[in-house]
């Protein structure tokens, strides 16, 4: 296997971590395996073409154990009791850590059974950047590689493929690429992916370009280059690159979807809708294309068609908090309050720190006069993202409504500091300052709102300034 596949492990190993696909990994930790000098293999016990079940399986596996550990001798020596079921003690069934409703046989052959209830229920640990392994990875199989430049490249590449060790792996791989200049495009594309993941998009693009030069017929690499150009705001270049990717792979839904997003940003709505429609036709079960098309349709005022796309996105991926929040906001705008409430609740349940969803939920609750619940949601939004100006603006407005003018002033001042062009906050701050008799400050913020681009805030500010004779 080592001739065509390299396997890596966490530095220090996995400890007692037990997961579904860990049979071979755990067996290779066993003293039985280590002392067999490679003779103990999966096929020593398992015939993939003839898999026994039940008592037949138990008898088969116990017989394999007794090939090396004859029961009469070890019982007579006092080293073992008379029980004949080796695997129930030395290879017990355990609940897995990655899929907590699954029970598997632990292939780590141990002298004594681990303590505790191995079948006890476990709490699921959600995968996230906080729970993922972050640290060095080391070669696992084969145990050694030839001392070549290619071996060094693969070891450096392993550090970044799952973002495990970006801090050390990125400069290491970049230095090796400069030193050895390998022909394979994948090294450059993977480094670019790692740089993108670490927020270094400007550094990533030249490596994507180098990868595309080395593999000009790779639709995947060309599409990745186009995606990076789009994220960097290089829209004209991104459009050309993505059209090139589509020429290489006309049914590549990803390239069509990204092209649609680029065209939309370039104000080519009609062409964008066509491209997103193509993406959906080639991959109808990818929710993001439905969500993008729905958002585009909503900006054009076609709320009914947008709702259809948002619902389809949620159907495909009901566990996506953002998709549910988008549907909820649309439903709220269409006065479908009961279902909007349900979708908002699902969104924040799935992602409790989703500040945007909580803010939009608070806005809806405020509009239907559920002020207490609105306050809870907007406070949760601020706790999740203290730099969200809109949340401070809404919290300030709610505080002003309940008569807490000092609290309102503080929140609204924070809002305009975080986002100076938040004209609604300037207007509301002007009103609050007037109520606390800071007339100079009130006039300043009302004039800013009157000169802004928010039509409602502008009209309200101009009207109030006229009343004040300003």
PDB file of C-alpha atoms in Angstrom, residues 32-33 40 44-46 57-72 74 84-88 90-91 109:
ATOM      1  CA  UNK A  32      -0.212  -9.226  19.174  1.00  0.00           C
ATOM      2  CA  UNK A  33       0.423  -7.304  15.957  1.00  0.00           C
ATOM      3  CA  UNK A  40      -1.032 -10.721  11.843  1.00  0.00           C
ATOM      4  CA  UNK A  44      -5.860 -13.501   9.421  1.00  0.00           C
ATOM      5  CA  UNK A  45      -9.360 -13.263  10.879  1.00  0.00           C
ATOM      6  CA  UNK A  46     -11.492 -11.886   8.053  1.00  0.00           C
ATOM      7  CA  UNK A  57     -18.096 -15.708  13.765  1.00  0.00           C
ATOM      8  CA  UNK A  58     -17.320 -15.840  17.488  1.00  0.00           C
ATOM      9  CA  UNK A  59     -15.964 -19.381  17.192  1.00  0.00           C
ATOM     10  CA  UNK A  60     -13.868 -18.414  14.169  1.00  0.00           C
ATOM     11  CA  UNK A  61     -12.236 -15.397  15.813  1.00  0.00           C
ATOM     12  CA  UNK A  62     -11.618 -17.179  19.111  1.00  0.00           C
ATOM     13  CA  UNK A  63      -9.916 -20.001  17.214  1.00  0.00           C
ATOM     14  CA  UNK A  64      -7.501 -17.496  15.669  1.00  0.00           C
ATOM     15  CA  UNK A  65      -6.620 -16.232  19.147  1.00  0.00           C
ATOM     16  CA  UNK A  66      -5.921 -19.756  20.363  1.00  0.00           C
ATOM     17  CA  UNK A  67      -3.465 -20.347  17.515  1.00  0.00           C
ATOM     18  CA  UNK A  68      -1.000 -18.275  19.534  1.00  0.00           C
ATOM     19  CA  UNK A  69      -2.584 -18.516  22.986  1.00  0.00           C
ATOM     20  CA  UNK A  70      -3.611 -22.166  23.600  1.00  0.00           C
ATOM     21  CA  UNK A  71      -6.263 -22.037  26.310  1.00  0.00           C
ATOM     22  CA  UNK A  72      -5.412 -25.220  28.297  1.00  0.00           C
ATOM     23  CA  UNK A  74      -2.563 -20.587  29.939  1.00  0.00           C
ATOM     24  CA  UNK A  84     -13.310 -19.537  26.116  1.00  0.00           C
ATOM     25  CA  UNK A  85     -14.647 -16.301  24.608  1.00  0.00           C
ATOM     26  CA  UNK A  86     -11.435 -14.365  23.970  1.00  0.00           C
ATOM     27  CA  UNK A  87     -12.860 -11.508  21.954  1.00  0.00           C
ATOM     28  CA  UNK A  88     -15.582 -10.480  24.412  1.00  0.00           C
ATOM     29  CA  UNK A  90      -9.838  -8.651  24.840  1.00  0.00           C
ATOM     30  CA  UNK A  91     -11.626  -7.040  21.860  1.00  0.00           C
ATOM     31  CA  UNK A 109      -6.219  -6.373  21.545  1.00  0.00           C
TER      32      UNK A 109
END
